[in-house]
Short mmCIF file of N, CA, C and O in Angstrom, two decimals:
data_model
loop_
_atom_site.label_atom_id
_atom_site.label_comp_id
_atom_site.label_asym_id
_atom_site.label_seq_id
_atom_site.Cartn_x
_atom_site.Cartn_y
_atom_site.Cartn_z
N MET A 30 -22.59 7.41 19.17
CA MET A 30 -22.07 7.20 17.83
C MET A 30 -21.96 5.72 17.55
O MET A 30 -21.46 4.98 18.37
N ARG A 31 -22.39 5.32 16.38
CA ARG A 31 -22.27 3.91 16.05
C ARG A 31 -21.47 3.77 14.76
O ARG A 31 -21.43 4.65 13.93
N LEU A 32 -20.82 2.64 14.62
CA LEU A 32 -20.07 2.34 13.41
C LEU A 32 -21.01 1.69 12.40
O LEU A 32 -22.01 1.08 12.77
N LEU A 33 -20.66 1.78 11.14
CA LEU A 33 -21.37 1.00 10.14
C LEU A 33 -20.94 -0.44 10.34
O LEU A 33 -19.76 -0.76 10.36
N ALA A 34 -21.86 -1.35 10.54
CA ALA A 34 -21.54 -2.76 10.75
C ALA A 34 -20.92 -3.34 9.48
O ALA A 34 -21.33 -2.99 8.38
N PRO A 35 -19.94 -4.27 9.62
CA PRO A 35 -19.33 -4.87 8.43
C PRO A 35 -20.34 -5.48 7.47
O PRO A 35 -20.20 -5.36 6.27
N ALA A 36 -21.37 -6.12 7.98
CA ALA A 36 -22.37 -6.71 7.09
C ALA A 36 -23.12 -5.63 6.30
O ALA A 36 -23.43 -5.81 5.13
N MET A 37 -23.41 -4.49 6.95
CA MET A 37 -24.09 -3.40 6.27
C MET A 37 -23.17 -2.80 5.21
O MET A 37 -23.60 -2.45 4.12
N ILE A 38 -21.88 -2.66 5.56
CA ILE A 38 -20.92 -2.13 4.61
C ILE A 38 -20.83 -3.06 3.42
O ILE A 38 -20.88 -2.62 2.28
N ALA A 39 -20.72 -4.36 3.67
CA ALA A 39 -20.62 -5.33 2.58
C ALA A 39 -21.84 -5.27 1.69
O ALA A 39 -21.72 -5.27 0.46
N GLY A 40 -23.03 -5.22 2.28
CA GLY A 40 -24.25 -5.15 1.48
C GLY A 40 -24.32 -3.89 0.64
O GLY A 40 -24.71 -3.93 -0.53
N THR A 41 -23.93 -2.78 1.22
CA THR A 41 -23.92 -1.53 0.48
C THR A 41 -22.89 -1.58 -0.62
O THR A 41 -23.12 -1.11 -1.73
N LEU A 42 -21.73 -2.18 -0.33
CA LEU A 42 -20.70 -2.32 -1.36
C LEU A 42 -21.21 -3.11 -2.54
O LEU A 42 -20.97 -2.77 -3.68
N VAL A 43 -21.91 -4.20 -2.27
CA VAL A 43 -22.42 -5.03 -3.36
C VAL A 43 -23.28 -4.20 -4.28
O VAL A 43 -23.07 -4.17 -5.49
N LEU A 44 -24.25 -3.53 -3.74
CA LEU A 44 -25.16 -2.75 -4.57
C LEU A 44 -24.45 -1.61 -5.27
O LEU A 44 -24.64 -1.38 -6.46
N GLY A 45 -23.61 -0.93 -4.53
CA GLY A 45 -22.89 0.19 -5.13
C GLY A 45 -21.94 -0.24 -6.23
O GLY A 45 -21.89 0.36 -7.30
N VAL A 46 -21.21 -1.28 -5.99
CA VAL A 46 -20.24 -1.74 -6.97
C VAL A 46 -20.90 -2.36 -8.18
O VAL A 46 -20.53 -2.07 -9.31
N VAL A 47 -21.89 -3.20 -7.96
CA VAL A 47 -22.57 -3.80 -9.11
C VAL A 47 -23.19 -2.71 -9.95
O VAL A 47 -23.09 -2.72 -11.17
N ALA A 48 -23.78 -1.72 -9.31
CA ALA A 48 -24.37 -0.64 -10.07
C ALA A 48 -23.32 0.13 -10.84
O ALA A 48 -23.48 0.43 -12.02
N ALA A 49 -22.24 0.43 -10.19
CA ALA A 49 -21.20 1.20 -10.85
C ALA A 49 -20.55 0.44 -11.99
O ALA A 49 -20.22 1.00 -13.02
N VAL A 50 -20.36 -0.85 -11.81
CA VAL A 50 -19.71 -1.64 -12.84
C VAL A 50 -20.68 -2.03 -13.95
O VAL A 50 -20.34 -1.99 -15.12
N ALA A 51 -21.89 -2.39 -13.60
CA ALA A 51 -22.80 -2.93 -14.60
C ALA A 51 -23.55 -1.85 -15.37
O ALA A 51 -23.85 -2.04 -16.55
N ALA A 52 -23.87 -0.76 -14.75
CA ALA A 52 -24.76 0.20 -15.38
C ALA A 52 -24.18 0.94 -16.57
O ALA A 52 -24.82 1.01 -17.60
N PRO A 53 -22.99 1.52 -16.48
CA PRO A 53 -22.52 2.30 -17.62
C PRO A 53 -22.30 1.42 -18.85
O PRO A 53 -21.56 0.45 -18.80
N GLN A 54 -22.93 1.78 -19.91
CA GLN A 54 -22.73 1.12 -21.19
C GLN A 54 -22.73 -0.39 -21.10
O GLN A 54 -21.77 -1.05 -21.48
N MET A 55 -23.80 -0.97 -20.57
CA MET A 55 -23.90 -2.43 -20.45
C MET A 55 -23.67 -3.10 -21.79
O MET A 55 -23.07 -4.14 -21.87
N ALA A 56 -24.13 -2.49 -22.86
CA ALA A 56 -23.87 -3.03 -24.19
C ALA A 56 -23.64 -1.88 -25.15
O ALA A 56 -24.25 -0.83 -25.02
N ASP A 57 -22.72 -2.08 -26.09
CA ASP A 57 -22.50 -1.03 -27.07
C ASP A 57 -23.52 -1.17 -28.20
O ASP A 57 -24.40 -2.01 -28.18
N ALA A 58 -23.41 -0.33 -29.22
CA ALA A 58 -24.41 -0.30 -30.29
C ALA A 58 -24.51 -1.64 -31.02
O ALA A 58 -25.56 -2.00 -31.52
N ALA A 59 -23.43 -2.40 -31.07
CA ALA A 59 -23.45 -3.69 -31.76
C ALA A 59 -23.98 -4.80 -30.87
O ALA A 59 -24.11 -5.94 -31.29
N GLY A 60 -24.25 -4.50 -29.60
CA GLY A 60 -24.80 -5.49 -28.69
C GLY A 60 -23.74 -6.24 -27.91
O GLY A 60 -24.06 -7.13 -27.14
N ALA A 61 -22.48 -5.91 -28.07
CA ALA A 61 -21.42 -6.59 -27.31
C ALA A 61 -21.31 -5.96 -25.93
O ALA A 61 -21.36 -4.75 -25.79
N HIS A 62 -21.15 -6.79 -24.91
CA HIS A 62 -21.04 -6.28 -23.55
C HIS A 62 -19.69 -5.60 -23.35
O HIS A 62 -18.66 -6.11 -23.77
N THR A 63 -19.70 -4.43 -22.71
CA THR A 63 -18.47 -3.71 -22.45
C THR A 63 -18.11 -3.68 -20.98
O THR A 63 -17.07 -3.16 -20.63
N THR A 64 -18.98 -4.17 -20.11
CA THR A 64 -18.66 -4.26 -18.68
C THR A 64 -18.94 -5.69 -18.24
O THR A 64 -18.64 -6.61 -18.96
N ILE A 65 -19.52 -5.86 -17.05
CA ILE A 65 -19.78 -7.22 -16.57
C ILE A 65 -21.05 -7.78 -17.20
O ILE A 65 -21.89 -7.04 -17.71
N LEU A 66 -21.17 -9.09 -17.14
CA LEU A 66 -22.31 -9.78 -17.73
C LEU A 66 -23.35 -10.16 -16.67
O LEU A 66 -22.99 -10.40 -15.52
N PRO A 67 -24.62 -10.24 -17.04
CA PRO A 67 -25.62 -10.73 -16.10
C PRO A 67 -25.43 -12.23 -15.85
O PRO A 67 -24.75 -12.91 -16.61
N GLY A 68 -26.03 -12.72 -14.79
CA GLY A 68 -25.96 -14.13 -14.44
C GLY A 68 -25.81 -14.30 -12.94
O GLY A 68 -26.08 -13.38 -12.16
N GLN A 69 -25.37 -15.47 -12.52
CA GLN A 69 -25.16 -15.77 -11.11
C GLN A 69 -23.73 -15.38 -10.73
O GLN A 69 -22.77 -15.83 -11.36
N TRP A 70 -23.61 -14.57 -9.71
CA TRP A 70 -22.31 -14.07 -9.26
C TRP A 70 -22.06 -14.49 -7.82
O TRP A 70 -22.99 -14.62 -7.02
N GLU A 71 -20.80 -14.65 -7.48
CA GLU A 71 -20.36 -15.01 -6.13
C GLU A 71 -19.46 -13.88 -5.63
O GLU A 71 -18.50 -13.50 -6.31
N TYR A 72 -19.76 -13.37 -4.43
CA TYR A 72 -19.01 -12.25 -3.85
C TYR A 72 -18.33 -12.69 -2.57
O TYR A 72 -18.87 -13.49 -1.81
N SER A 73 -17.15 -12.13 -2.31
CA SER A 73 -16.50 -12.29 -1.01
C SER A 73 -15.95 -10.93 -0.59
O SER A 73 -15.56 -10.12 -1.43
N TYR A 74 -15.96 -10.69 0.73
CA TYR A 74 -15.57 -9.40 1.28
C TYR A 74 -14.54 -9.58 2.38
O TYR A 74 -14.59 -10.55 3.13
N ARG A 75 -13.64 -8.61 2.46
CA ARG A 75 -12.69 -8.52 3.57
C ARG A 75 -12.69 -7.08 4.06
O ARG A 75 -12.72 -6.15 3.26
N ILE A 76 -12.69 -6.92 5.36
CA ILE A 76 -12.49 -5.62 5.97
C ILE A 76 -11.09 -5.69 6.56
O ILE A 76 -10.85 -6.42 7.52
N GLY A 77 -10.15 -4.98 5.94
CA GLY A 77 -8.74 -5.17 6.29
C GLY A 77 -8.39 -6.61 5.95
O GLY A 77 -8.79 -7.14 4.92
N PRO A 78 -7.69 -7.30 6.84
CA PRO A 78 -7.34 -8.70 6.57
C PRO A 78 -8.42 -9.70 7.01
O PRO A 78 -8.28 -10.90 6.82
N ILE A 79 -9.50 -9.21 7.59
CA ILE A 79 -10.52 -10.08 8.20
C ILE A 79 -11.63 -10.38 7.20
O ILE A 79 -12.27 -9.46 6.66
N PRO A 80 -11.91 -11.67 6.94
CA PRO A 80 -13.06 -12.00 6.08
C PRO A 80 -14.34 -11.43 6.69
O PRO A 80 -14.57 -11.54 7.90
N ALA A 81 -15.16 -10.79 5.86
CA ALA A 81 -16.38 -10.16 6.35
C ALA A 81 -17.62 -10.76 5.72
O ALA A 81 -18.70 -10.20 5.81
N GLY A 82 -17.47 -11.89 5.04
CA GLY A 82 -18.64 -12.56 4.49
C GLY A 82 -18.58 -12.73 3.00
O GLY A 82 -17.59 -12.42 2.34
N GLY A 83 -19.66 -13.24 2.49
CA GLY A 83 -19.79 -13.47 1.07
C GLY A 83 -21.23 -13.80 0.75
O GLY A 83 -22.04 -14.01 1.66
N GLU A 84 -21.55 -13.82 -0.51
CA GLU A 84 -22.91 -14.15 -0.91
C GLU A 84 -22.95 -14.47 -2.39
O GLU A 84 -22.03 -14.15 -3.13
N ASP A 85 -24.02 -15.13 -2.80
CA ASP A 85 -24.34 -15.34 -4.21
C ASP A 85 -25.40 -14.33 -4.57
O ASP A 85 -26.28 -14.02 -3.77
N ARG A 86 -25.34 -13.83 -5.77
CA ARG A 86 -26.32 -12.83 -6.19
C ARG A 86 -26.63 -13.03 -7.66
O ARG A 86 -25.74 -13.20 -8.48
N CYS A 87 -27.90 -12.97 -8.00
CA CYS A 87 -28.34 -13.05 -9.38
C CYS A 87 -28.42 -11.63 -9.93
O CYS A 87 -29.13 -10.79 -9.38
N LEU A 88 -27.71 -11.39 -10.99
CA LEU A 88 -27.78 -10.09 -11.65
C LEU A 88 -28.46 -10.28 -12.99
O LEU A 88 -27.91 -10.90 -13.90
N LYS A 89 -29.70 -9.79 -13.09
CA LYS A 89 -30.48 -9.88 -14.32
C LYS A 89 -30.33 -8.57 -15.10
O LYS A 89 -30.06 -7.53 -14.50
N PRO A 90 -30.52 -8.62 -16.41
CA PRO A 90 -30.42 -7.38 -17.19
C PRO A 90 -31.34 -6.27 -16.66
O PRO A 90 -30.95 -5.11 -16.61
N ALA A 91 -32.54 -6.63 -16.24
CA ALA A 91 -33.47 -5.61 -15.69
C ALA A 91 -32.93 -5.00 -14.40
O ALA A 91 -33.19 -3.83 -14.12
N ASP A 92 -32.19 -5.79 -13.62
CA ASP A 92 -31.61 -5.27 -12.38
C ASP A 92 -30.58 -4.19 -12.64
O ASP A 92 -30.43 -3.26 -11.86
N VAL A 93 -29.84 -4.33 -13.73
CA VAL A 93 -28.81 -3.35 -14.06
C VAL A 93 -29.42 -1.97 -14.20
O VAL A 93 -28.90 -0.99 -13.68
N GLU A 94 -30.54 -1.89 -14.90
CA GLU A 94 -31.21 -0.60 -15.05
C GLU A 94 -31.63 -0.03 -13.69
O GLU A 94 -31.44 1.14 -13.41
N GLN A 95 -32.19 -0.87 -12.84
CA GLN A 95 -32.61 -0.42 -11.52
C GLN A 95 -31.42 0.02 -10.68
O GLN A 95 -31.47 1.04 -10.01
N PHE A 96 -30.34 -0.75 -10.72
CA PHE A 96 -29.14 -0.37 -9.96
C PHE A 96 -28.62 0.99 -10.40
O PHE A 96 -28.15 1.78 -9.58
N SER A 97 -28.69 1.27 -11.69
CA SER A 97 -28.16 2.55 -12.17
C SER A 97 -28.99 3.73 -11.66
O SER A 97 -28.49 4.84 -11.58
N LYS A 98 -30.23 3.48 -11.27
CA LYS A 98 -31.07 4.55 -10.73
C LYS A 98 -30.86 4.76 -9.23
O LYS A 98 -31.07 5.86 -8.73
N GLY A 99 -30.50 3.71 -8.50
CA GLY A 99 -30.35 3.81 -7.07
C GLY A 99 -29.33 2.80 -6.58
O GLY A 99 -29.67 1.64 -6.39
N ILE A 100 -28.11 3.22 -6.39
CA ILE A 100 -27.02 2.28 -6.17
C ILE A 100 -26.74 1.99 -4.70
O ILE A 100 -25.67 1.57 -4.34
N CYS A 101 -27.71 2.21 -3.85
CA CYS A 101 -27.53 1.94 -2.43
C CYS A 101 -28.69 1.11 -1.88
O CYS A 101 -29.72 0.99 -2.51
N THR A 102 -28.48 0.62 -0.69
CA THR A 102 -29.59 -0.02 0.01
C THR A 102 -30.54 1.08 0.48
O THR A 102 -30.23 2.27 0.41
N ARG A 103 -31.67 0.68 0.99
CA ARG A 103 -32.64 1.66 1.48
C ARG A 103 -32.13 2.42 2.70
O ARG A 103 -32.65 3.46 3.04
N LYS A 104 -31.09 1.90 3.35
CA LYS A 104 -30.58 2.54 4.56
C LYS A 104 -29.66 3.72 4.28
O LYS A 104 -29.39 4.52 5.15
N TYR A 105 -29.16 3.82 3.05
CA TYR A 105 -28.18 4.86 2.73
C TYR A 105 -28.53 5.54 1.42
O TYR A 105 -29.19 4.97 0.56
N THR A 106 -28.03 6.75 1.27
CA THR A 106 -28.03 7.45 0.01
C THR A 106 -26.58 7.54 -0.41
O THR A 106 -25.75 8.01 0.37
N CYS A 107 -26.25 7.08 -1.61
CA CYS A 107 -24.88 7.11 -2.09
C CYS A 107 -24.77 8.09 -3.23
O CYS A 107 -25.54 8.03 -4.18
N ASP A 108 -23.85 9.02 -3.09
CA ASP A 108 -23.59 10.01 -4.12
C ASP A 108 -22.13 9.88 -4.52
O ASP A 108 -21.24 9.97 -3.66
N TYR A 109 -21.90 9.66 -5.81
CA TYR A 109 -20.54 9.54 -6.32
C TYR A 109 -20.23 10.71 -7.23
O TYR A 109 -20.82 10.84 -8.29
N GLU A 110 -19.31 11.57 -6.80
CA GLU A 110 -18.89 12.69 -7.65
C GLU A 110 -17.96 12.19 -8.75
O GLU A 110 -17.86 12.80 -9.80
N THR A 111 -17.29 11.07 -8.50
CA THR A 111 -16.46 10.41 -9.51
C THR A 111 -16.99 9.00 -9.69
O THR A 111 -17.10 8.26 -8.73
N ARG A 112 -17.32 8.66 -10.93
CA ARG A 112 -17.79 7.30 -11.23
C ARG A 112 -17.30 6.95 -12.63
O ARG A 112 -17.93 7.27 -13.63
N VAL A 113 -16.13 6.34 -12.67
CA VAL A 113 -15.51 5.98 -13.93
C VAL A 113 -15.46 4.46 -14.01
O VAL A 113 -14.91 3.80 -13.13
N VAL A 114 -16.05 3.91 -15.05
CA VAL A 114 -16.05 2.48 -15.30
C VAL A 114 -15.82 2.31 -16.80
O VAL A 114 -16.73 2.46 -17.60
N GLN A 115 -14.57 2.02 -17.15
CA GLN A 115 -14.27 1.82 -18.56
C GLN A 115 -12.90 1.17 -18.72
O GLN A 115 -12.06 1.25 -17.83
N ASP A 116 -12.74 0.51 -19.83
CA ASP A 116 -11.46 -0.13 -20.17
C ASP A 116 -10.94 -1.04 -19.07
O ASP A 116 -9.74 -1.08 -18.81
N GLY A 117 -11.85 -1.74 -18.39
CA GLY A 117 -11.43 -2.69 -17.36
C GLY A 117 -11.06 -2.08 -16.02
O GLY A 117 -10.59 -2.78 -15.14
N LYS A 118 -11.30 -0.80 -15.84
CA LYS A 118 -10.94 -0.12 -14.57
C LYS A 118 -12.15 0.57 -13.97
O LYS A 118 -13.02 1.06 -14.68
N VAL A 119 -12.16 0.62 -12.64
CA VAL A 119 -13.24 1.26 -11.88
C VAL A 119 -12.61 2.28 -10.94
O VAL A 119 -11.61 1.98 -10.27
N ALA A 120 -13.19 3.47 -10.87
CA ALA A 120 -12.78 4.49 -9.90
C ALA A 120 -14.04 5.20 -9.40
O ALA A 120 -14.81 5.72 -10.19
N LEU A 121 -14.25 5.15 -8.10
CA LEU A 121 -15.42 5.78 -7.48
C LEU A 121 -14.94 6.69 -6.35
O LEU A 121 -14.02 6.33 -5.61
N LYS A 122 -15.59 7.82 -6.20
CA LYS A 122 -15.33 8.69 -5.06
C LYS A 122 -16.62 9.40 -4.74
O LYS A 122 -17.27 9.95 -5.63
N GLY A 123 -17.00 9.36 -3.46
CA GLY A 123 -18.24 10.02 -3.07
C GLY A 123 -18.53 9.86 -1.60
O GLY A 123 -17.61 9.74 -0.79
N THR A 124 -19.82 9.82 -1.29
CA THR A 124 -20.25 9.73 0.11
C THR A 124 -21.43 8.79 0.24
O THR A 124 -22.21 8.60 -0.70
N TRP A 125 -21.53 8.19 1.41
CA TRP A 125 -22.72 7.44 1.82
C TRP A 125 -23.32 8.21 2.98
O TRP A 125 -22.64 8.58 3.93
N THR A 126 -24.63 8.48 2.91
CA THR A 126 -25.32 9.23 3.96
C THR A 126 -26.43 8.37 4.52
O THR A 126 -27.24 7.82 3.78
N ASP A 127 -26.45 8.24 5.87
CA ASP A 127 -27.51 7.44 6.48
C ASP A 127 -28.77 8.28 6.67
O ASP A 127 -28.79 9.47 6.37
N LYS A 128 -29.83 7.66 7.17
CA LYS A 128 -31.12 8.35 7.31
C LYS A 128 -31.09 9.48 8.34
O LYS A 128 -31.96 10.33 8.35
N LYS A 129 -30.08 9.49 9.20
CA LYS A 129 -29.94 10.56 10.18
C LYS A 129 -29.09 11.71 9.65
O LYS A 129 -28.78 12.64 10.38
N GLY A 130 -28.66 11.61 8.38
CA GLY A 130 -27.88 12.68 7.77
C GLY A 130 -26.39 12.58 8.02
O GLY A 130 -25.65 13.50 7.68
N ARG A 131 -25.93 11.49 8.62
CA ARG A 131 -24.50 11.32 8.87
C ARG A 131 -23.82 10.85 7.60
O ARG A 131 -24.29 9.93 6.94
N VAL A 132 -22.70 11.49 7.27
CA VAL A 132 -22.03 11.26 6.01
C VAL A 132 -20.72 10.51 6.22
O VAL A 132 -19.94 10.83 7.12
N ALA A 133 -20.49 9.50 5.37
CA ALA A 133 -19.24 8.74 5.39
C ALA A 133 -18.60 8.84 4.01
O ALA A 133 -19.19 8.38 3.03
N PRO A 134 -17.41 9.47 3.89
CA PRO A 134 -16.75 9.53 2.59
C PRO A 134 -16.22 8.16 2.17
O PRO A 134 -15.80 7.37 3.02
N VAL A 135 -16.25 7.89 0.86
CA VAL A 135 -15.80 6.59 0.36
C VAL A 135 -15.09 6.77 -0.99
O VAL A 135 -15.47 7.62 -1.78
N THR A 136 -14.03 5.98 -1.18
CA THR A 136 -13.37 5.90 -2.48
C THR A 136 -13.17 4.42 -2.79
O THR A 136 -13.00 3.60 -1.89
N ALA A 137 -13.18 4.08 -4.06
CA ALA A 137 -12.97 2.70 -4.47
C ALA A 137 -12.25 2.69 -5.81
O ALA A 137 -12.53 3.53 -6.68
N ASN A 138 -11.33 1.76 -5.95
CA ASN A 138 -10.61 1.57 -7.20
C ASN A 138 -10.48 0.09 -7.44
O ASN A 138 -10.34 -0.69 -6.51
N GLY A 139 -10.53 -0.28 -8.70
CA GLY A 139 -10.39 -1.70 -8.99
C GLY A 139 -10.35 -1.98 -10.47
O GLY A 139 -10.21 -1.08 -11.30
N THR A 140 -10.51 -3.27 -10.76
CA THR A 140 -10.49 -3.74 -12.14
C THR A 140 -11.66 -4.67 -12.38
O THR A 140 -12.22 -5.23 -11.43
N TYR A 141 -12.03 -4.83 -13.64
CA TYR A 141 -13.10 -5.76 -13.98
C TYR A 141 -12.86 -6.40 -15.34
O TYR A 141 -12.12 -5.86 -16.17
N THR A 142 -13.46 -7.55 -15.51
CA THR A 142 -13.59 -8.22 -16.80
C THR A 142 -15.08 -8.53 -16.93
O THR A 142 -15.84 -8.32 -15.97
N PRO A 143 -15.53 -9.07 -18.04
CA PRO A 143 -16.95 -9.41 -18.13
C PRO A 143 -17.41 -10.42 -17.08
O PRO A 143 -18.59 -10.46 -16.74
N GLU A 144 -16.47 -11.21 -16.51
CA GLU A 144 -16.87 -12.25 -15.56
C GLU A 144 -16.22 -12.16 -14.20
O GLU A 144 -16.30 -13.10 -13.40
N SER A 145 -15.60 -11.03 -13.87
CA SER A 145 -15.02 -10.87 -12.53
C SER A 145 -14.72 -9.40 -12.26
O SER A 145 -14.62 -8.60 -13.20
N PHE A 146 -14.61 -9.07 -10.98
CA PHE A 146 -14.08 -7.77 -10.62
C PHE A 146 -13.52 -7.81 -9.21
O PHE A 146 -13.84 -8.68 -8.41
N ARG A 147 -12.61 -6.88 -8.95
CA ARG A 147 -12.02 -6.70 -7.62
C ARG A 147 -12.02 -5.21 -7.35
O ARG A 147 -11.62 -4.42 -8.17
N LEU A 148 -12.50 -4.86 -6.16
CA LEU A 148 -12.58 -3.47 -5.78
C LEU A 148 -11.93 -3.27 -4.41
O LEU A 148 -12.25 -3.99 -3.46
N ASN A 149 -11.03 -2.31 -4.33
CA ASN A 149 -10.41 -1.90 -3.07
C ASN A 149 -11.14 -0.65 -2.61
O ASN A 149 -11.19 0.35 -3.32
N VAL A 150 -11.72 -0.72 -1.42
CA VAL A 150 -12.56 0.35 -0.90
C VAL A 150 -11.93 0.96 0.34
O VAL A 150 -11.48 0.24 1.24
N ARG A 151 -11.91 2.27 0.38
CA ARG A 151 -11.46 3.00 1.57
C ARG A 151 -12.57 3.97 1.94
O ARG A 151 -13.14 4.64 1.09
N MET A 152 -12.85 4.01 3.22
CA MET A 152 -13.90 4.91 3.68
C MET A 152 -13.62 5.33 5.10
O MET A 152 -12.71 4.81 5.75
N LYS A 153 -14.40 6.26 5.57
CA LYS A 153 -14.42 6.62 6.98
C LYS A 153 -15.82 6.33 7.46
O LYS A 153 -16.80 6.61 6.76
N THR A 154 -15.90 5.77 8.65
CA THR A 154 -17.21 5.50 9.22
C THR A 154 -17.90 6.83 9.53
O THR A 154 -17.27 7.89 9.46
N ILE A 155 -19.15 6.77 9.88
CA ILE A 155 -19.89 8.00 10.15
C ILE A 155 -19.32 8.79 11.32
O ILE A 155 -19.59 9.97 11.44
N ASN A 156 -18.47 8.15 12.14
CA ASN A 156 -17.83 8.91 13.21
C ASN A 156 -16.34 9.10 12.95
O ASN A 156 -15.59 9.41 13.86
N GLY A 157 -15.91 8.95 11.69
CA GLY A 157 -14.56 9.33 11.29
C GLY A 157 -13.48 8.27 11.35
O GLY A 157 -12.33 8.57 11.04
N LEU A 158 -13.79 7.05 11.74
CA LEU A 158 -12.77 6.02 11.80
C LEU A 158 -12.47 5.48 10.40
O LEU A 158 -13.39 5.14 9.66
N PRO A 159 -11.18 5.40 10.02
CA PRO A 159 -10.86 4.87 8.69
C PRO A 159 -11.12 3.37 8.61
O PRO A 159 -10.95 2.64 9.58
N LEU A 160 -11.53 2.93 7.43
CA LEU A 160 -11.85 1.52 7.20
C LEU A 160 -11.46 1.19 5.76
O LEU A 160 -11.72 1.97 4.85
N ALA A 161 -10.82 0.05 5.57
CA ALA A 161 -10.44 -0.38 4.23
C ALA A 161 -10.96 -1.80 4.01
O ALA A 161 -10.94 -2.63 4.93
N GLY A 162 -11.39 -2.08 2.81
CA GLY A 162 -11.91 -3.40 2.50
C GLY A 162 -11.68 -3.76 1.05
O GLY A 162 -11.32 -2.92 0.23
N VAL A 163 -11.89 -5.04 0.76
CA VAL A 163 -11.76 -5.56 -0.60
C VAL A 163 -12.99 -6.39 -0.91
O VAL A 163 -13.44 -7.17 -0.07
N MET A 164 -13.51 -6.21 -2.10
CA MET A 164 -14.59 -7.06 -2.56
C MET A 164 -14.13 -7.72 -3.85
O MET A 164 -13.69 -7.05 -4.78
N ASP A 165 -14.21 -9.05 -3.85
CA ASP A 165 -13.93 -9.84 -5.04
C ASP A 165 -15.23 -10.46 -5.50
O ASP A 165 -16.03 -10.91 -4.68
N ALA A 166 -15.44 -10.49 -6.81
CA ALA A 166 -16.65 -11.11 -7.35
C ALA A 166 -16.31 -11.85 -8.63
O ALA A 166 -15.43 -11.42 -9.38
N LYS A 167 -17.01 -12.96 -8.82
CA LYS A 167 -16.84 -13.70 -10.07
C LYS A 167 -18.19 -14.24 -10.51
O LYS A 167 -19.03 -14.61 -9.69
N ARG A 168 -18.37 -14.27 -11.80
CA ARG A 168 -19.58 -14.83 -12.40
C ARG A 168 -19.42 -16.33 -12.43
O ARG A 168 -18.44 -16.85 -12.97
N VAL A 169 -20.37 -17.05 -11.83
CA VAL A 169 -20.27 -18.50 -11.76
C VAL A 169 -21.16 -19.19 -12.79
O VAL A 169 -20.97 -20.36 -13.06
N SER A 170 -22.11 -18.44 -13.36
CA SER A 170 -23.00 -19.04 -14.34
C SER A 170 -23.70 -17.94 -15.13
O SER A 170 -23.99 -16.88 -14.60
N ALA A 171 -23.97 -18.23 -16.38
CA ALA A 171 -24.74 -17.29 -17.19
C ALA A 171 -26.22 -17.29 -16.78
O ALA A 171 -26.93 -16.32 -16.99
N GLU A 172 -26.66 -18.39 -16.17
CA GLU A 172 -28.03 -18.53 -15.72
C GLU A 172 -28.10 -18.35 -14.20
O GLU A 172 -27.24 -18.85 -13.48
N CYS A 173 -29.13 -17.68 -13.74
CA CYS A 173 -29.34 -17.51 -12.30
C CYS A 173 -29.91 -18.80 -11.71
O CYS A 173 -30.62 -19.54 -12.39
N LYS A 174 -29.61 -19.00 -10.44
CA LYS A 174 -30.15 -20.17 -9.73
C LYS A 174 -31.67 -20.05 -9.66
O LYS A 174 -32.22 -18.95 -9.55
N ALA A 175 -32.33 -21.19 -9.67
CA ALA A 175 -33.80 -21.19 -9.52
C ALA A 175 -34.17 -20.75 -8.12
O ALA A 175 -33.48 -21.05 -7.17
N GLY A 176 -35.28 -20.04 -8.02
CA GLY A 176 -35.77 -19.63 -6.70
C GLY A 176 -35.27 -18.29 -6.38
O GLY A 176 -35.28 -17.65 -5.49
#
């Protein structure tokens, strides 16, 4: 039995959370953004009290559409039976399944503005160990970095 590595969890969280936050109703009929905005974002992760890394990520409008179709890395399939993103609040509940069919339940709750979000994540590893983490993200620029 192996645990999901913190870096893998963090990477999966990024994709899952960005998809969950950015995809629903990216813009209303008048064109005003109702969730987060595209641009250059900075992420930081903690697993419990321990820093688990961070990264910069460019979120383009075209990426939002792709994220809404597949909100996981290639290593996992993520199914959310609950996916609520509205009025500045996020609530997710579902499972992550690896390629060997092992399932890890996950729940996440948090808040967002157009330029930031914080998500508290609770899950069990594929062998049943509880794990809690926090992901903070903020938009640092409307334009993505070159390259």
